[in-house]
PDB file of C-alpha atoms in Angstrom:
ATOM      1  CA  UNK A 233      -2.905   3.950 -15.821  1.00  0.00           C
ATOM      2  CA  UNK A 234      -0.553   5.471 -13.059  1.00  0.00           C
ATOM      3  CA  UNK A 235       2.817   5.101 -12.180  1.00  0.00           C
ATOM      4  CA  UNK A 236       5.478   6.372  -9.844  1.00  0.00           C
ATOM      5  CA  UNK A 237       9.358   6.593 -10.119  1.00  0.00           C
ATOM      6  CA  UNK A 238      10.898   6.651  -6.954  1.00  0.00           C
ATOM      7  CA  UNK A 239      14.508   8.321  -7.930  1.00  0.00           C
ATOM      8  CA  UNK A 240      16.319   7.134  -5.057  1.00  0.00           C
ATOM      9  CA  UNK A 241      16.751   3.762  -3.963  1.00  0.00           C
ATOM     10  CA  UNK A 242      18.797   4.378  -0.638  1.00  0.00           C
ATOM     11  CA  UNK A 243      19.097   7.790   1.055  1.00  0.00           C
ATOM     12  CA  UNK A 244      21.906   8.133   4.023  1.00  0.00           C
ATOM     13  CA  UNK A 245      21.724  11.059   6.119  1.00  0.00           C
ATOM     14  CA  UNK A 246      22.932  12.082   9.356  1.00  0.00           C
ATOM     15  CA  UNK A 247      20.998  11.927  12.476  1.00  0.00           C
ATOM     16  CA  UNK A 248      19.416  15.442  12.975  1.00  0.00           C
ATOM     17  CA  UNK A 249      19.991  16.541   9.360  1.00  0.00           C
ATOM     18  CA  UNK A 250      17.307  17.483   6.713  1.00  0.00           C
ATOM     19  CA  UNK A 251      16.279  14.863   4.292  1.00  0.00           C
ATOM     20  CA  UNK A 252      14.355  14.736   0.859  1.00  0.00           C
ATOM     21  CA  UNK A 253      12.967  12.032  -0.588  1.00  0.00           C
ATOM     22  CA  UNK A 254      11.797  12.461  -4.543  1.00  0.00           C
ATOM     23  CA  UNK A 255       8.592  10.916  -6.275  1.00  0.00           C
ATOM     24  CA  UNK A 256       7.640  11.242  -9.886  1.00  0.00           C
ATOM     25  CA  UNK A 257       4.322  10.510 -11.130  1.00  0.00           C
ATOM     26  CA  UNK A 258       2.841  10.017 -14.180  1.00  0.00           C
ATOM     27  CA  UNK A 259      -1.000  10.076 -15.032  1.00  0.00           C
ATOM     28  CA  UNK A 260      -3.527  11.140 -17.874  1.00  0.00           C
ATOM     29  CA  UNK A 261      -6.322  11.727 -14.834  1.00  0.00           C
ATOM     30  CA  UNK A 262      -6.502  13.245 -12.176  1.00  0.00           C
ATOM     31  CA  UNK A 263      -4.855  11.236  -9.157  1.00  0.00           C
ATOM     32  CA  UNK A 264      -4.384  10.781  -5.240  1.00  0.00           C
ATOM     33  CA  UNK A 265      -0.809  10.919  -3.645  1.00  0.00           C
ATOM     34  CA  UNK A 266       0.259   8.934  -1.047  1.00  0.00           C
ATOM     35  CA  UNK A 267       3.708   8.141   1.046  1.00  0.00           C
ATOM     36  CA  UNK A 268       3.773   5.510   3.403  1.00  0.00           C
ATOM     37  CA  UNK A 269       6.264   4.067   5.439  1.00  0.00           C
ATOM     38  CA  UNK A 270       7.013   0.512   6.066  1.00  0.00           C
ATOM     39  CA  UNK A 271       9.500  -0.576   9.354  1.00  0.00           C
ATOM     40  CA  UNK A 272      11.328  -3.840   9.394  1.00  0.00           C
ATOM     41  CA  UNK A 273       8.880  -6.716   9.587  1.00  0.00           C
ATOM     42  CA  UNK A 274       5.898  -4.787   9.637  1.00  0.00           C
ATOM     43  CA  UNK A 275       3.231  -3.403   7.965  1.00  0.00           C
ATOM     44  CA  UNK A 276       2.441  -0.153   5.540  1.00  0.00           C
ATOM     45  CA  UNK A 277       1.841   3.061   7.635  1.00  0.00           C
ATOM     46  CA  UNK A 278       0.173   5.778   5.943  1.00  0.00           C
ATOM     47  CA  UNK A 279       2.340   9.408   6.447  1.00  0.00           C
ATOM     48  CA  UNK A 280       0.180  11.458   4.717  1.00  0.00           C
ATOM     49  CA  UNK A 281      -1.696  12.095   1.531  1.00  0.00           C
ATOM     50  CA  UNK A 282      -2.989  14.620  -1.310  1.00  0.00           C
ATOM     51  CA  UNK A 283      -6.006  14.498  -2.958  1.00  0.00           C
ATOM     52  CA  UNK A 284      -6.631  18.447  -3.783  1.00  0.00           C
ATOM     53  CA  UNK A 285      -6.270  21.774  -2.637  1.00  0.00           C
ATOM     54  CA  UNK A 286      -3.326  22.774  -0.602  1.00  0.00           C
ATOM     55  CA  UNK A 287      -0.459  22.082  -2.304  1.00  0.00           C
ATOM     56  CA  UNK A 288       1.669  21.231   0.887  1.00  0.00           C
ATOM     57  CA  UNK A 289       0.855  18.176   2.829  1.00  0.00           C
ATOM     58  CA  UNK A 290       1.698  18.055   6.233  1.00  0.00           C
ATOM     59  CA  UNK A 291       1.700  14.263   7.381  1.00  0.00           C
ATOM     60  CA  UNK A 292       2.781  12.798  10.776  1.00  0.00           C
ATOM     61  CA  UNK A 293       6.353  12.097  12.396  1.00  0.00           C
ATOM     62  CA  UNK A 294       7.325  15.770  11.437  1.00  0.00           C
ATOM     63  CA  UNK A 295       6.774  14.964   7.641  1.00  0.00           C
ATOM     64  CA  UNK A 296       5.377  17.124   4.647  1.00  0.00           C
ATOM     65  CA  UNK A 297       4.907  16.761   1.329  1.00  0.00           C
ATOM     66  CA  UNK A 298       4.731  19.350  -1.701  1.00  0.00           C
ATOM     67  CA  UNK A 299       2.370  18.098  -4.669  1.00  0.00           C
ATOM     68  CA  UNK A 300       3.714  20.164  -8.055  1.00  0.00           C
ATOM     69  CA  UNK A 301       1.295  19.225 -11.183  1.00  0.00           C
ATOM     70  CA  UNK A 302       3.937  21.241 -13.245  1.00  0.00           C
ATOM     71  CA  UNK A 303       7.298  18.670 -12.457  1.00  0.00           C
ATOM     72  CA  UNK A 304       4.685  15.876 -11.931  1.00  0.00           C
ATOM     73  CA  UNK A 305       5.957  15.256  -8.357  1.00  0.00           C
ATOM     74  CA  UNK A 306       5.064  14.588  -4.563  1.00  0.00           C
ATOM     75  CA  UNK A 307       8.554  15.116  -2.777  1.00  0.00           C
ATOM     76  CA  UNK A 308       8.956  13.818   0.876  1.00  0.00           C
ATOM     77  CA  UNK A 309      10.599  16.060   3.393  1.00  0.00           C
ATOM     78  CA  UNK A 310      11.850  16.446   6.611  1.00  0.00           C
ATOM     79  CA  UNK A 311      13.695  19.272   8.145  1.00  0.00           C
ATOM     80  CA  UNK A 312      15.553  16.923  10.611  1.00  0.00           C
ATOM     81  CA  UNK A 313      15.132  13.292  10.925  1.00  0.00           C
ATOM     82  CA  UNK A 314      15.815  11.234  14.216  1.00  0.00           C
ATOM     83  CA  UNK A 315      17.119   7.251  13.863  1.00  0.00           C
ATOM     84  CA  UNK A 316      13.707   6.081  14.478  1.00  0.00           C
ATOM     85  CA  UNK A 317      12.770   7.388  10.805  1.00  0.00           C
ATOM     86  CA  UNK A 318      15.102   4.456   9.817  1.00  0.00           C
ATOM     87  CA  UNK A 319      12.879   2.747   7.411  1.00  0.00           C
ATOM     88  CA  UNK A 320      11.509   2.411   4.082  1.00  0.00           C
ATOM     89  CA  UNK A 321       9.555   4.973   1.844  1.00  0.00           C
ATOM     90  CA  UNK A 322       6.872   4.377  -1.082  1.00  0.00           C
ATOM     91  CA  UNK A 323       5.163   6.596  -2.898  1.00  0.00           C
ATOM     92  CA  UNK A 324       2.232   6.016  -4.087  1.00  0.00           C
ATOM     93  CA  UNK A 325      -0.702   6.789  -6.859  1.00  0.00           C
ATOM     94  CA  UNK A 326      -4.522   5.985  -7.266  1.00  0.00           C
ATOM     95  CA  UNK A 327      -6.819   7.381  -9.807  1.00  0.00           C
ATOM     96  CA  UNK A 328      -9.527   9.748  -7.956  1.00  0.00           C
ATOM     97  CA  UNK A 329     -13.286   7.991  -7.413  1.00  0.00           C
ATOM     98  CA  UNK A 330     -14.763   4.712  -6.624  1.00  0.00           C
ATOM     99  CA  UNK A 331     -12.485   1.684  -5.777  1.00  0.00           C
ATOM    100  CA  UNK A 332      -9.219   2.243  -7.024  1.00  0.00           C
ATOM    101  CA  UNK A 333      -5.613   0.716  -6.785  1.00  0.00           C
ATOM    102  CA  UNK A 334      -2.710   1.668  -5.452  1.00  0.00           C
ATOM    103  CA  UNK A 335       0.415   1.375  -7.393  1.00  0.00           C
ATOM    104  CA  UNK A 336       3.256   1.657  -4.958  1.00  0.00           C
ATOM    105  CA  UNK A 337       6.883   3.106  -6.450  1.00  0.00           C
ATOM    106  CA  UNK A 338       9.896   0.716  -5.414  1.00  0.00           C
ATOM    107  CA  UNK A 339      10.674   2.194  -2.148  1.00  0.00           C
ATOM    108  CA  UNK A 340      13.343   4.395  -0.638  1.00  0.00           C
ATOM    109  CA  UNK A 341      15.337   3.021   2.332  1.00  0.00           C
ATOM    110  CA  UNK A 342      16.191   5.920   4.587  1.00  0.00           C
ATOM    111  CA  UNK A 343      19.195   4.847   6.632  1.00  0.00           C
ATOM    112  CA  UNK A 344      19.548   7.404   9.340  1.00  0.00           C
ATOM    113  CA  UNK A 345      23.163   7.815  10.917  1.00  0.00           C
ATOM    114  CA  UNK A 346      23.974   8.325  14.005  1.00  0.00           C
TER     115      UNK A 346
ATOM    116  CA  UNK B  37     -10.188   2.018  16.753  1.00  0.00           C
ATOM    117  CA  UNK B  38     -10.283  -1.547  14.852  1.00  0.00           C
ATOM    118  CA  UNK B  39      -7.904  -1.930  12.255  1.00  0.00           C
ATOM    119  CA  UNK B  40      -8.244  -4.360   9.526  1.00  0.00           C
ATOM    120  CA  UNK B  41      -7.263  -7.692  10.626  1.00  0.00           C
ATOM    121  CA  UNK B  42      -5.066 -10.531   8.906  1.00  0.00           C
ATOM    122  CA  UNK B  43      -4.830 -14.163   9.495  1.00  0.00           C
ATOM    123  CA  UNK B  44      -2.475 -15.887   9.637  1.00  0.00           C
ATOM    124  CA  UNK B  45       0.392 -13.607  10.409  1.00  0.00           C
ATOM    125  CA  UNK B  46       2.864 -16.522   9.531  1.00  0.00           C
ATOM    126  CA  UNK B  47       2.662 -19.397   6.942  1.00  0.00           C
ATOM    127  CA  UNK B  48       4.979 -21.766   6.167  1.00  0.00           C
ATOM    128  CA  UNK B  49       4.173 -23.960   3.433  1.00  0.00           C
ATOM    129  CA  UNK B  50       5.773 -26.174   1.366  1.00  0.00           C
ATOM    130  CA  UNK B  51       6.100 -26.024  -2.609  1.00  0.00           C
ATOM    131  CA  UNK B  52       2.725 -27.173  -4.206  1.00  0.00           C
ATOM    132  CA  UNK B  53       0.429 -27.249  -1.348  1.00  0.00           C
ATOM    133  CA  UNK B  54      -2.888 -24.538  -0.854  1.00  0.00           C
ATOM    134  CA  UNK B  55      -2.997 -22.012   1.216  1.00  0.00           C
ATOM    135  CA  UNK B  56      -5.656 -19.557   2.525  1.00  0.00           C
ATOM    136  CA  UNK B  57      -5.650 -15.945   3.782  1.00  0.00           C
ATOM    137  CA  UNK B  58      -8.162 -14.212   5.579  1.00  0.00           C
ATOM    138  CA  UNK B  59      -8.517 -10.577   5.572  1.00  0.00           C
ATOM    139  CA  UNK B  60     -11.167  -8.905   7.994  1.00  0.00           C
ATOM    140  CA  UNK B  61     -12.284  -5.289   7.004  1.00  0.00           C
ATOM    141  CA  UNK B  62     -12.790  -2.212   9.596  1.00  0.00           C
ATOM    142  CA  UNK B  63     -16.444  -2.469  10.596  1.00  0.00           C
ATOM    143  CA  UNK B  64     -18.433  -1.107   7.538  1.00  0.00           C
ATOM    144  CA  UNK B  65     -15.902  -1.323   5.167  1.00  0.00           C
ATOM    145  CA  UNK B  66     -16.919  -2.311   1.945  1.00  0.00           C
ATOM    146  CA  UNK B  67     -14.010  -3.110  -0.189  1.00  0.00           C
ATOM    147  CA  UNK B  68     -11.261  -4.790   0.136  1.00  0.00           C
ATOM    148  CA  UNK B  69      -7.862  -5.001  -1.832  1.00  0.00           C
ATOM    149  CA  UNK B  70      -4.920  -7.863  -1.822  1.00  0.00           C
ATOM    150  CA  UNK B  71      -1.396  -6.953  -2.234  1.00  0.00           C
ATOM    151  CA  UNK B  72       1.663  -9.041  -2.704  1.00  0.00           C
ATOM    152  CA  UNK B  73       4.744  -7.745  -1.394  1.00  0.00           C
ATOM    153  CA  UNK B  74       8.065  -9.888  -2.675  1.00  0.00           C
ATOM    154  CA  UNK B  75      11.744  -9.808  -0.236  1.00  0.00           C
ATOM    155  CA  UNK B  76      12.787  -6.170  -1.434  1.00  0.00           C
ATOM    156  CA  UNK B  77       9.640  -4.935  -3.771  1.00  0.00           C
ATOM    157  CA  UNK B  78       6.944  -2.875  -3.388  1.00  0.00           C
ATOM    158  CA  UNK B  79       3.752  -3.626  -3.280  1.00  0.00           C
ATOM    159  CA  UNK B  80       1.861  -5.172  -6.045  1.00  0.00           C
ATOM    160  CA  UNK B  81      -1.949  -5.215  -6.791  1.00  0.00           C
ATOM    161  CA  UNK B  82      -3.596  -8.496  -6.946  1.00  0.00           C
ATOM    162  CA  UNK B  83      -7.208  -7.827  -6.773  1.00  0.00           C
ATOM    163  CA  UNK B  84      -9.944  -6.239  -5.436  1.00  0.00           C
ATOM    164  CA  UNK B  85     -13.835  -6.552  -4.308  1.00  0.00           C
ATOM    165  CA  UNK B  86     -16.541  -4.097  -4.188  1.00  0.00           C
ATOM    166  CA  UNK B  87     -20.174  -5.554  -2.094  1.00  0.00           C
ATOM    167  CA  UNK B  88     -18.560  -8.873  -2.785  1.00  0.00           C
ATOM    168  CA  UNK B  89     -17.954  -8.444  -6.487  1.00  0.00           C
ATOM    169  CA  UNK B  90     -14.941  -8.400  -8.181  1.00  0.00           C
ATOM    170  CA  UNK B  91     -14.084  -4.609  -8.618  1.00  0.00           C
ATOM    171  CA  UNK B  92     -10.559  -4.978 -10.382  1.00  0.00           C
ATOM    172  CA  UNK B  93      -7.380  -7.268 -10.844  1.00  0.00           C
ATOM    173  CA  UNK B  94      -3.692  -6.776 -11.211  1.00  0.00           C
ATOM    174  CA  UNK B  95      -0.805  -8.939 -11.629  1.00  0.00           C
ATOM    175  CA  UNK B  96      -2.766 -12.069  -9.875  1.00  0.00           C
ATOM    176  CA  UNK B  97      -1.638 -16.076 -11.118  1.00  0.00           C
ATOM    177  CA  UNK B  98      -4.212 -18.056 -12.404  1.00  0.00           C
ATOM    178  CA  UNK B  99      -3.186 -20.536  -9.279  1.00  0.00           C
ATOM    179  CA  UNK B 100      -4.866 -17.972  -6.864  1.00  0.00           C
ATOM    180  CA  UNK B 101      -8.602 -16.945  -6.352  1.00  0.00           C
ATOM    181  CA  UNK B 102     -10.092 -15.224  -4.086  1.00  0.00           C
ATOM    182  CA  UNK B 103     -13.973 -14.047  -2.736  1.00  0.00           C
ATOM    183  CA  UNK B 104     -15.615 -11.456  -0.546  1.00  0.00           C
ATOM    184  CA  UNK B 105     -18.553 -12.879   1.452  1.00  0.00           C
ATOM    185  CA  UNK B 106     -21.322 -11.666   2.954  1.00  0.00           C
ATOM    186  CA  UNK B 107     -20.138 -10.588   5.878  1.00  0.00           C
ATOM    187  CA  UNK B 108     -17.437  -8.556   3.631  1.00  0.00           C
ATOM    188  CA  UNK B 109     -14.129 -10.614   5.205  1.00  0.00           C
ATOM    189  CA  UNK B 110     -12.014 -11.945   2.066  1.00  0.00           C
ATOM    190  CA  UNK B 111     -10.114 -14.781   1.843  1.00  0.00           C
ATOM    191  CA  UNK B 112      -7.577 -15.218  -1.145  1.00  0.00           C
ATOM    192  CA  UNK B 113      -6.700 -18.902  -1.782  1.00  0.00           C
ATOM    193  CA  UNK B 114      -3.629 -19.911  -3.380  1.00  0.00           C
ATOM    194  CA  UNK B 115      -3.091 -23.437  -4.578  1.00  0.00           C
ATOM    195  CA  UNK B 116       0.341 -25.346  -6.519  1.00  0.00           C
ATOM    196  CA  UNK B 117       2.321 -23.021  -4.159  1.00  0.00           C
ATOM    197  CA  UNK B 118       5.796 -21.882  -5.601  1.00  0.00           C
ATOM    198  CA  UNK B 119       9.065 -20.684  -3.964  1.00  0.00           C
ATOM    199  CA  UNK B 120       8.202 -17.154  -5.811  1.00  0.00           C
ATOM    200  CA  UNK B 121       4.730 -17.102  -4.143  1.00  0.00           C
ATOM    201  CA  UNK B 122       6.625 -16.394  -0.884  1.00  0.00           C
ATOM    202  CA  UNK B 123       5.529 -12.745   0.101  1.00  0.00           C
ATOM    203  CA  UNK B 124       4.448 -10.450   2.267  1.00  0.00           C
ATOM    204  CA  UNK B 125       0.626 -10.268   1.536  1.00  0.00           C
ATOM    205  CA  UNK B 126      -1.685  -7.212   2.623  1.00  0.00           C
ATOM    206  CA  UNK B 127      -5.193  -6.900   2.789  1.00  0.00           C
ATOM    207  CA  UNK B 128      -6.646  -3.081   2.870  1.00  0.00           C
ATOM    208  CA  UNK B 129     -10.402  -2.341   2.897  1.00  0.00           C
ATOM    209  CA  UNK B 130     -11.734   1.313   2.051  1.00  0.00           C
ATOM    210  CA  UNK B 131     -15.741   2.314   2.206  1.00  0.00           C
ATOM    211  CA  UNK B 132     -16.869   3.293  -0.584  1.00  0.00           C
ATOM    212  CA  UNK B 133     -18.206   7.011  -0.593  1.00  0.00           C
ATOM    213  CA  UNK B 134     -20.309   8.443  -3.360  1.00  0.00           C
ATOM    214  CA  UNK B 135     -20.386  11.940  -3.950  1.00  0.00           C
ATOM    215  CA  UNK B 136     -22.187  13.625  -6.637  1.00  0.00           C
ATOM    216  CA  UNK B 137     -20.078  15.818  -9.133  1.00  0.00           C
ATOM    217  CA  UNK B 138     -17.122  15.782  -6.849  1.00  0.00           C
ATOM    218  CA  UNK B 139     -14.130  13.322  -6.888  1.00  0.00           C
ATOM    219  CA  UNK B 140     -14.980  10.234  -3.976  1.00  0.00           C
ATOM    220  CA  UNK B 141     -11.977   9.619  -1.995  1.00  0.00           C
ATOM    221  CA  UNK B 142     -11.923   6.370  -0.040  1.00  0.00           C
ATOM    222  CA  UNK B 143      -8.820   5.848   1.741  1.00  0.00           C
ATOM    223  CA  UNK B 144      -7.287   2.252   2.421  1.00  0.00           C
ATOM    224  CA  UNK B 145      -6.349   1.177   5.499  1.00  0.00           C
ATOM    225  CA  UNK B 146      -3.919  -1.546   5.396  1.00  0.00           C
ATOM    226  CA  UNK B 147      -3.584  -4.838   7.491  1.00  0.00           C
ATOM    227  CA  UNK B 148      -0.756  -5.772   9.376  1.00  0.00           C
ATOM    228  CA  UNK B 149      -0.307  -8.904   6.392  1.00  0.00           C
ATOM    229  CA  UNK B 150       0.516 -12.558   5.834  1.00  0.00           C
ATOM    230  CA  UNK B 151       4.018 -13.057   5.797  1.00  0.00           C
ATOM    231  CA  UNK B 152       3.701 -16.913   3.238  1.00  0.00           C
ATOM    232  CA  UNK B 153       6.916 -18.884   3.557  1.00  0.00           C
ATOM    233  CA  UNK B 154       6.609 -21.381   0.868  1.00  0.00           C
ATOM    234  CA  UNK B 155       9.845 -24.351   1.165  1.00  0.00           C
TER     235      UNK B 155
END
Protein backbone atom coordinates (compact mmCIF):
# COMPACT_ATOMS: atom_id res chain seq x y z
CA UNK A 1 0.00 0.00 0.00
CA UNK A 2 0.94 3.78 -0.55
CA UNK A 3 0.50 6.74 1.27
CA UNK A 4 1.31 10.42 1.28
CA UNK A 5 1.73 13.03 4.14
CA UNK A 6 1.13 16.31 3.01
CA UNK A 7 3.10 18.44 5.90
CA UNK A 8 1.36 21.55 5.40
CA UNK A 9 -2.15 22.17 5.57
CA UNK A 10 -2.23 25.99 4.58
CA UNK A 11 0.73 27.82 2.99
CA UNK A 12 0.49 31.92 2.84
CA UNK A 13 2.86 33.61 0.72
CA UNK A 14 3.18 36.83 -0.86
CA UNK A 15 2.26 37.57 -4.34
CA UNK A 16 5.51 37.25 -6.44
CA UNK A 17 7.41 35.33 -3.74
CA UNK A 18 8.83 31.71 -3.96
CA UNK A 19 6.79 28.97 -2.52
CA UNK A 20 7.37 25.22 -1.47
CA UNK A 21 5.01 22.88 -0.94
CA UNK A 22 6.27 19.38 0.90
CA UNK A 23 5.05 15.70 0.15
CA UNK A 24 6.14 12.58 1.92
CA UNK A 25 5.59 9.26 0.59
CA UNK A 26 5.74 6.04 1.76
CA UNK A 27 5.86 2.72 -0.35
CA UNK A 28 7.44 -0.90 -0.34
CA UNK A 29 7.23 -0.73 -4.51
CA UNK A 30 8.11 1.16 -6.75
CA UNK A 31 5.53 4.15 -7.31
CA UNK A 32 4.22 7.11 -9.61
CA UNK A 33 4.13 10.78 -8.24
CA UNK A 34 1.65 13.07 -8.92
CA UNK A 35 0.53 16.87 -7.81
CA UNK A 36 -2.56 18.18 -8.91
CA UNK A 37 -4.34 21.17 -8.31
CA UNK A 38 -7.91 21.66 -7.57
CA UNK A 39 -9.62 25.56 -7.90
CA UNK A 40 -12.75 26.46 -6.05
CA UNK A 41 -15.68 24.46 -7.36
CA UNK A 42 -13.91 22.62 -9.84
CA UNK A 43 -12.29 19.75 -10.80
CA UNK A 44 -8.60 17.95 -10.27
CA UNK A 45 -5.97 19.38 -12.74
CA UNK A 46 -3.00 17.39 -13.23
CA UNK A 47 0.50 19.77 -12.74
CA UNK A 48 2.81 17.30 -13.43
CA UNK A 49 4.08 13.86 -12.66
CA UNK A 50 7.13 11.32 -12.06
CA UNK A 51 7.27 8.02 -13.01
CA UNK A 52 11.28 7.53 -13.60
CA UNK A 53 14.28 9.01 -14.76
CA UNK A 54 14.90 12.65 -14.29
CA UNK A 55 14.71 13.43 -10.98
CA UNK A 56 13.24 17.03 -11.55
CA UNK A 57 9.80 17.38 -12.89
CA UNK A 58 8.94 20.30 -14.64
CA UNK A 59 4.99 20.59 -14.73
CA UNK A 60 2.84 23.50 -16.05
CA UNK A 61 1.92 27.08 -14.54
CA UNK A 62 5.75 27.60 -13.88
CA UNK A 63 5.80 24.49 -11.49
CA UNK A 64 8.52 21.72 -10.80
CA UNK A 65 8.90 19.06 -8.77
CA UNK A 66 12.09 17.20 -7.27
CA UNK A 67 11.46 13.30 -6.64
CA UNK A 68 14.28 12.21 -3.74
CA UNK A 69 13.98 8.21 -3.09
CA UNK A 70 16.50 8.95 -0.20
CA UNK A 71 13.94 11.55 2.08
CA UNK A 72 11.01 9.68 0.41
CA UNK A 73 9.65 12.96 -1.06
CA UNK A 74 8.11 14.84 -4.18
CA UNK A 75 8.35 18.63 -3.08
CA UNK A 76 6.28 21.25 -5.08
CA UNK A 77 7.95 24.45 -6.09
CA UNK A 78 7.65 27.61 -7.51
CA UNK A 79 10.12 30.35 -7.80
CA UNK A 80 7.35 33.06 -7.77
CA UNK A 81 3.73 32.50 -7.62
CA UNK A 82 1.01 34.97 -9.03
CA UNK A 83 -2.74 35.13 -7.14
CA UNK A 84 -4.14 32.96 -9.74
CA UNK A 85 -2.08 29.94 -8.09
CA UNK A 86 -4.63 30.54 -5.24
CA UNK A 87 -5.83 27.08 -4.81
CA UNK A 88 -5.46 23.77 -3.41
CA UNK A 89 -2.53 21.17 -3.70
CA UNK A 90 -2.55 17.17 -3.44
CA UNK A 91 -0.04 14.99 -3.79
CA UNK A 92 -0.44 12.00 -4.90
CA UNK A 93 0.83 8.11 -5.18
CA UNK A 94 0.00 4.99 -7.42
CA UNK A 95 1.85 1.79 -7.53
CA UNK A 96 3.65 1.44 -11.13
CA UNK A 97 1.68 -1.11 -13.81
CA UNK A 98 -1.74 -2.06 -14.78
CA UNK A 99 -4.80 -0.25 -13.22
CA UNK A 100 -3.86 1.30 -10.18
CA UNK A 101 -5.27 3.84 -7.54
CA UNK A 102 -4.54 6.96 -6.61
CA UNK A 103 -4.28 7.82 -3.03
CA UNK A 104 -4.46 11.56 -2.78
CA UNK A 105 -2.58 13.32 0.52
CA UNK A 106 -5.03 15.87 2.35
CA UNK A 107 -4.30 18.86 0.36
CA UNK A 108 -2.40 22.10 0.77
CA UNK A 109 -4.34 25.38 0.37
CA UNK A 110 -1.99 27.93 -1.13
CA UNK A 111 -3.39 31.33 -0.25
CA UNK A 112 -1.49 33.78 -2.35
CA UNK A 113 -1.32 37.51 -0.99
CA UNK A 114 -1.49 40.27 -2.65
CA UNK B 1 -9.45 16.91 -27.25
CA UNK B 2 -12.50 15.06 -25.34
CA UNK B 3 -12.21 14.93 -21.81
CA UNK B 4 -13.97 12.49 -19.72
CA UNK B 5 -17.43 13.51 -19.18
CA UNK B 6 -19.73 13.52 -15.93
CA UNK B 7 -23.39 13.61 -15.50
CA UNK B 8 -25.02 15.16 -13.63
CA UNK B 9 -22.87 18.04 -12.59
CA UNK B 10 -25.43 18.82 -9.71
CA UNK B 11 -27.65 16.52 -7.53
CA UNK B 12 -29.70 17.33 -4.94
CA UNK B 13 -31.25 14.58 -3.21
CA UNK B 14 -32.89 14.01 -0.25
CA UNK B 15 -31.84 11.54 2.69
CA UNK B 16 -32.72 7.88 1.65
CA UNK B 17 -33.51 8.19 -1.91
CA UNK B 18 -31.10 6.52 -5.07
CA UNK B 19 -29.11 8.20 -7.05
CA UNK B 20 -27.11 7.52 -10.26
CA UNK B 21 -23.87 8.87 -11.79
CA UNK B 22 -22.68 8.53 -15.11
CA UNK B 23 -19.15 8.76 -16.03
CA UNK B 24 -18.16 8.75 -19.86
CA UNK B 25 -14.45 7.75 -20.62
CA UNK B 26 -12.06 9.57 -23.34
CA UNK B 27 -12.66 7.62 -26.53
CA UNK B 28 -10.72 4.28 -26.06
CA UNK B 29 -10.31 4.43 -22.61
CA UNK B 30 -10.58 1.36 -20.91
CA UNK B 31 -10.78 1.86 -17.26
CA UNK B 32 -12.39 3.83 -15.25
CA UNK B 33 -12.03 4.88 -11.48
CA UNK B 34 -14.72 6.61 -8.90
CA UNK B 35 -13.62 8.97 -6.32
CA UNK B 36 -15.44 10.55 -3.48
CA UNK B 37 -14.36 13.83 -2.47
CA UNK B 38 -16.04 15.04 1.13
CA UNK B 39 -16.38 19.35 2.00
CA UNK B 40 -12.53 19.76 2.89
CA UNK B 41 -10.92 16.06 2.07
CA UNK B 42 -9.09 14.67 -0.45
CA UNK B 43 -9.96 12.37 -2.62
CA UNK B 44 -10.91 8.91 -1.74
CA UNK B 45 -10.92 5.67 -3.88
CA UNK B 46 -14.14 3.95 -4.32
CA UNK B 47 -13.65 1.58 -7.09
CA UNK B 48 -12.50 0.75 -10.21
CA UNK B 49 -13.20 -1.30 -13.65
CA UNK B 50 -10.93 -2.82 -16.08
CA UNK B 51 -12.95 -4.17 -19.80
CA UNK B 52 -15.97 -3.93 -17.58
CA UNK B 53 -14.70 -5.99 -14.68
CA UNK B 54 -14.17 -4.99 -11.41
CA UNK B 55 -10.35 -4.18 -11.21
CA UNK B 56 -10.19 -2.92 -7.46
CA UNK B 57 -12.20 -1.27 -4.49
CA UNK B 58 -11.51 1.18 -1.76
CA UNK B 59 -13.42 2.67 0.95
CA UNK B 60 -16.93 2.06 -1.05
CA UNK B 61 -20.51 1.48 1.33
CA UNK B 62 -22.24 -1.50 0.79
CA UNK B 63 -25.32 1.05 -0.20
CA UNK B 64 -23.43 1.85 -3.51
CA UNK B 65 -22.68 -0.34 -6.67
CA UNK B 66 -21.56 0.38 -9.59
CA UNK B 67 -20.85 -1.31 -13.45
CA UNK B 68 -18.88 -0.63 -16.59
CA UNK B 69 -20.82 -1.55 -19.76
CA UNK B 70 -20.07 -2.34 -22.96
CA UNK B 71 -19.64 0.66 -24.35
CA UNK B 72 -17.06 1.32 -21.29
CA UNK B 73 -19.30 4.49 -19.69
CA UNK B 74 -19.82 3.67 -15.79
CA UNK B 75 -22.46 4.50 -13.79
CA UNK B 76 -22.13 4.20 -9.87
CA UNK B 77 -25.54 3.90 -8.14
CA UNK B 78 -26.06 4.87 -4.70
CA UNK B 79 -29.20 3.96 -2.84
CA UNK B 80 -30.50 4.83 1.25
CA UNK B 81 -28.70 8.17 0.57
CA UNK B 82 -27.14 9.81 3.78
CA UNK B 83 -26.23 13.44 4.72
CA UNK B 84 -22.41 12.02 4.74
CA UNK B 85 -22.85 10.69 1.15
CA UNK B 86 -22.83 14.37 0.09
CA UNK B 87 -19.54 14.75 -2.03
CA UNK B 88 -17.83 15.77 -4.71
CA UNK B 89 -17.62 12.56 -6.91
CA UNK B 90 -14.97 12.06 -9.84
CA UNK B 91 -14.83 9.71 -12.46
CA UNK B 92 -11.18 9.23 -14.24
CA UNK B 93 -10.59 6.66 -17.01
CA UNK B 94 -6.89 5.62 -18.03
CA UNK B 95 -6.09 2.99 -21.13
CA UNK B 96 -4.55 0.40 -20.17
CA UNK B 97 -0.98 -0.07 -21.78
CA UNK B 98 0.96 -3.28 -21.60
CA UNK B 99 4.50 -3.28 -21.89
CA UNK B 100 6.68 -6.19 -21.61
CA UNK B 101 9.45 -6.11 -18.81
CA UNK B 102 9.01 -2.43 -18.32
CA UNK B 103 6.72 -0.65 -15.75
CA UNK B 104 3.03 0.34 -17.78
CA UNK B 105 2.10 3.76 -16.94
CA UNK B 106 -1.51 4.71 -17.66
CA UNK B 107 -2.30 8.09 -16.62
CA UNK B 108 -5.90 9.17 -15.36
CA UNK B 109 -7.61 11.81 -16.63
CA UNK B 110 -10.15 13.12 -14.36
CA UNK B 111 -13.82 14.36 -14.97
CA UNK B 112 -15.05 17.55 -14.12
CA UNK B 113 -17.41 15.41 -11.17
CA UNK B 114 -20.82 15.13 -9.53
CA UNK B 115 -21.17 17.54 -6.97
CA UNK B 116 -24.36 15.05 -4.71
CA UNK B 117 -26.24 17.30 -2.32
CA UNK B 118 -28.08 14.91 -0.21
CA UNK B 119 -30.92 17.03 2.39
Amino acid sequence: AQSVTQLDSQVPVFEEAPVELRCNYSSSVSVYLFWYVQYPNQGLQLLLKYLSGSTLVKGINGFEAEFNKSQTSFHLRKPSVHISDTAEYFCAVSGSGGYQKVTFGIGTKLQVIP
Amino acid sequence: AAGVIQSPRHLIKEKRETATLKCYPIPRHDTVYWYQQGPGQDPQFLISFYEKMQSDKGSIPDRFSAQQFSDYHSELNMSSLELGDSALYFCASSLYVRTSGRRAYNEQFFGPGTRLTVL
